Coordinates of C-alpha atoms in Angstrom, one line a residue:
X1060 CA -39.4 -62.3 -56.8
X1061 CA -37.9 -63.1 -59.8
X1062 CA -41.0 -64.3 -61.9
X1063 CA -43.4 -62.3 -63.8
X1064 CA -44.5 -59.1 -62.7
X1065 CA -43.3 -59.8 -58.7
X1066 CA -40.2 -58.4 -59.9
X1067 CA -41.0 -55.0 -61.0
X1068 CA -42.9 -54.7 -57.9
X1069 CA -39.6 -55.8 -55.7
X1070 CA -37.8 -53.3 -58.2
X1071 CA -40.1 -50.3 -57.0
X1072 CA -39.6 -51.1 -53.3
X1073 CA -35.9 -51.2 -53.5
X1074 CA -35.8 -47.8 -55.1
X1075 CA -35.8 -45.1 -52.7
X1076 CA -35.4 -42.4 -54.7
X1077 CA -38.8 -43.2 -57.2
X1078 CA -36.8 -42.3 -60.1
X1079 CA -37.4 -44.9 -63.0
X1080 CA -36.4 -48.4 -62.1
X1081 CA -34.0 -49.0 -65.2
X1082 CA -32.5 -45.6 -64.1
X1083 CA -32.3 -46.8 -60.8
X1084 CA -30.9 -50.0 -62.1
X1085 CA -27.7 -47.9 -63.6
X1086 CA -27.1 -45.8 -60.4
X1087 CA -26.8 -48.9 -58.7
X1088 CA -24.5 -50.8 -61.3
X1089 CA -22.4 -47.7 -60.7
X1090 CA -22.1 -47.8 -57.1
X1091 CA -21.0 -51.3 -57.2
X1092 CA -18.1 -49.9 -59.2
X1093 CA -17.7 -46.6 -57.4
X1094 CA -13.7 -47.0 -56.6
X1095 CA -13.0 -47.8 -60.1
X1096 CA -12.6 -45.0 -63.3
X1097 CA -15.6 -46.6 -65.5
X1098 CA -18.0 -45.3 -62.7
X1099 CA -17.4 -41.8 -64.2
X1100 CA -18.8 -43.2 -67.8
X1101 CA -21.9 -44.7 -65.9
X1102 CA -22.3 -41.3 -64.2
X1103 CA -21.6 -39.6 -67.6
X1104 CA -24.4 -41.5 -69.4
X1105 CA -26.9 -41.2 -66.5
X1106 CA -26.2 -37.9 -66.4
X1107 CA -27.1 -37.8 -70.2
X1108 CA -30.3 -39.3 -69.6
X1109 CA -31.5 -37.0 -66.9
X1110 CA -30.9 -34.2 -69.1
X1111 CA -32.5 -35.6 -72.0
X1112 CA -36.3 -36.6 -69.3
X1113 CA -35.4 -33.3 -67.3
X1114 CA -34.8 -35.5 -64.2
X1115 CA -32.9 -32.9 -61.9
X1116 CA -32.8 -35.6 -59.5
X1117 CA -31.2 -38.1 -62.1
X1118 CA -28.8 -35.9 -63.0
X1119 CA -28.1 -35.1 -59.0
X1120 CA -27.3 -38.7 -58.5
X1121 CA -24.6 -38.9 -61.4
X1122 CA -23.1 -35.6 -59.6
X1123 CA -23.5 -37.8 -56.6
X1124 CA -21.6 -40.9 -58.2
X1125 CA -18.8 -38.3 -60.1
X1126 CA -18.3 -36.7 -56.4
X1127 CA -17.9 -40.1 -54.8
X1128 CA -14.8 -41.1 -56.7
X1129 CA -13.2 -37.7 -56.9
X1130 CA -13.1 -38.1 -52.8
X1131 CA -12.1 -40.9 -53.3
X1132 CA -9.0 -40.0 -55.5
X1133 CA -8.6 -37.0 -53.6
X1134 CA -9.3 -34.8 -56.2
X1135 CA -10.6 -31.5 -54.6
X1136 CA -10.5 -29.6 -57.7
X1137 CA -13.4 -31.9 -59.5
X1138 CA -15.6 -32.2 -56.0
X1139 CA -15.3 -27.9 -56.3
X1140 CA -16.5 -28.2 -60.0
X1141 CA -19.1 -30.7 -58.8
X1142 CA -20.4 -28.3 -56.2
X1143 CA -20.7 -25.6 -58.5
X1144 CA -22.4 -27.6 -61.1
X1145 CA -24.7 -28.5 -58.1
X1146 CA -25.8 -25.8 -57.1
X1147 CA -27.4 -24.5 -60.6
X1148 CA -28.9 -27.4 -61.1
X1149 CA -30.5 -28.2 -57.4
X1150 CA -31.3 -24.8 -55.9
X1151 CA -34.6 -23.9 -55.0
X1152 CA -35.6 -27.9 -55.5
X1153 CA -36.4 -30.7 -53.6
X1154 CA -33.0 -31.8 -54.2
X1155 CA -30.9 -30.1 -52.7
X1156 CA -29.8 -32.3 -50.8
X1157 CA -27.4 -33.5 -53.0
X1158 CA -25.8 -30.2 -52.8
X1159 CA -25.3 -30.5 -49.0
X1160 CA -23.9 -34.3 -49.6
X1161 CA -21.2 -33.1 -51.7
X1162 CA -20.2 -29.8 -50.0
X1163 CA -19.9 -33.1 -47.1
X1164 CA -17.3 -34.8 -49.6
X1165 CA -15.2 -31.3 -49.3
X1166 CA -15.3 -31.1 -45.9
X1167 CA -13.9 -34.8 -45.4
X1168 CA -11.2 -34.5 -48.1
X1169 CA -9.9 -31.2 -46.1
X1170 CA -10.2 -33.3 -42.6
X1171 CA -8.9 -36.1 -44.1
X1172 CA -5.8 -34.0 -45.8
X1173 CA -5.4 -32.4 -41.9
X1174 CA -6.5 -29.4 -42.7
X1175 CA -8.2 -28.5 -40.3
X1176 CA -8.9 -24.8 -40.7
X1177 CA -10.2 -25.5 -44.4
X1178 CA -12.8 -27.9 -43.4
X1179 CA -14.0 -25.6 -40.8
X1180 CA -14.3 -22.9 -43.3
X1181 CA -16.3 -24.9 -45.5
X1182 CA -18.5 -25.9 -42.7
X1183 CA -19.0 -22.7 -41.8
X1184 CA -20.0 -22.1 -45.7
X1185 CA -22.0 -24.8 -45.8
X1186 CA -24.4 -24.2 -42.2
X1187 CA -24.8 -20.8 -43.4
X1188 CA -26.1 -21.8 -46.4
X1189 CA -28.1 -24.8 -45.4
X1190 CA -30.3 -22.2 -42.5
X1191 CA -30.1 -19.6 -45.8
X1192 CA -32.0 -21.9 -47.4
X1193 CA -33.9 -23.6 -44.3
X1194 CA -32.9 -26.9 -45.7
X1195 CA -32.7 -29.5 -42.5
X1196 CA -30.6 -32.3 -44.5
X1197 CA -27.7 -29.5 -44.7
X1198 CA -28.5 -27.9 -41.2
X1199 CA -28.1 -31.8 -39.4
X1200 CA -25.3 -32.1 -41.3
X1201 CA -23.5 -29.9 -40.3
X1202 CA -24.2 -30.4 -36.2
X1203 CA -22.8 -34.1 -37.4
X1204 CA -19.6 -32.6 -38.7
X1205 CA -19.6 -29.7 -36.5
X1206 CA -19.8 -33.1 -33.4
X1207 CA -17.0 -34.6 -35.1
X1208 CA -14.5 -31.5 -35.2
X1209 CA -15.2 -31.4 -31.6
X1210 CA -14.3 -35.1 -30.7
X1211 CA -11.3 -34.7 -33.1
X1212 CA -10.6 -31.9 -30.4
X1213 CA -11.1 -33.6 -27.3
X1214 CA -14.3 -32.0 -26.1
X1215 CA -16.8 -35.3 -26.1
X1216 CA -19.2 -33.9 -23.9
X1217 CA -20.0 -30.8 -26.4
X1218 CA -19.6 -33.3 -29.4
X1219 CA -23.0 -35.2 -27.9
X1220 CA -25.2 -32.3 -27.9
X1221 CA -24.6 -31.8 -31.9
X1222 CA -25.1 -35.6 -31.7
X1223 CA -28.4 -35.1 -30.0
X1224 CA -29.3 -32.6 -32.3
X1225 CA -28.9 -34.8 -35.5
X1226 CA -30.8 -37.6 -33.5
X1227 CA -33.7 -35.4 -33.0
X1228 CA -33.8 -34.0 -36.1
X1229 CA -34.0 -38.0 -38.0
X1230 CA -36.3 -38.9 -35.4
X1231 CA -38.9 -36.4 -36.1
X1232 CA -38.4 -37.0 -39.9
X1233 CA -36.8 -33.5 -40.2
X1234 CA -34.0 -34.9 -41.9
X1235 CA -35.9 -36.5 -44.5

């Protein structure tokens, strides 16, 4: 794989977003550093470079990396700013997704902070927005989150229908 033009080829096949394969490179030089401060300079100059080809997605995936290690300092006020920046730049695209998987990061930092009520208000938020928008990555989602609050509360047997749900959804590709 690693001779001649083989490994371009390999390169393109382990890139599931399609996005160039020396950006692709970067994002994933940053997620092998995603716990440690210098991912936000990674994230920072992908970032820069998706502005500069009008990738949307690019720029997405350092929100995505920038998101990751605020959740993972616990810093809810950068995930917020994240989100908003988010959602001007992803709306009405194919990638909103990544709006979805960060508004995600804010619900686990409130669940994870045991507050409870807050997470369930930004699920709330988030559902309602995701069927707004009829975007299925953000409506399965949120029966996955919506199936955890109800383990966290005992109640199993409801917990597998949302379950179900998000199992049916991926398995006819309308998660994709």
């Amino acid at each position: 794989l690693g001779f001649g033009g083989s490994s371009l080829h390999a390169q393109s096949n382990a890139n599931p977003y399609g996005i160039r394969n020396d950006l692709f490179d970067i994002y994933q030089r940053a997620e092998r550093v995603a716990d440690q401060p210098q991912v936000l300079k990674i994230a920072d100059s992908l970032f820069a470079i998706g502005n500069k080809i009008h990738d949307v997605q690019v720029q997405a995936m350092a929100y995505n990396l920038k998101g990751r290690y605020a959740l993972m300092t616990k810093d809810l006020a950068t995930l917020r700013h994240i989100q908003k920046n988010l959602e001007s730049l992803v709306r009405g695209t194919p990638h909103e997704w990544f709006l979805f998987h960060n508004w995600d990061r804010i619900f686990v930092y409130y669940l994870s902070q045991g507050q409870m009520a807050n997470a369930l208000n930004e699920l709330e938020r988030y559902q309602t927005t995701a069927a707004k928008y009829n975007n299925s990555y953000g409506i399965s989602l949120g029966w996955l989150n919506t199936g955890h609050i109800l383990c966290m509360q005992n109640m199993s047997a409801a917990a597998v229908d949302y379950y179900q749900k998000v199992l049916k959804a991926q398995l006819s590709g309308a998660d994709d």
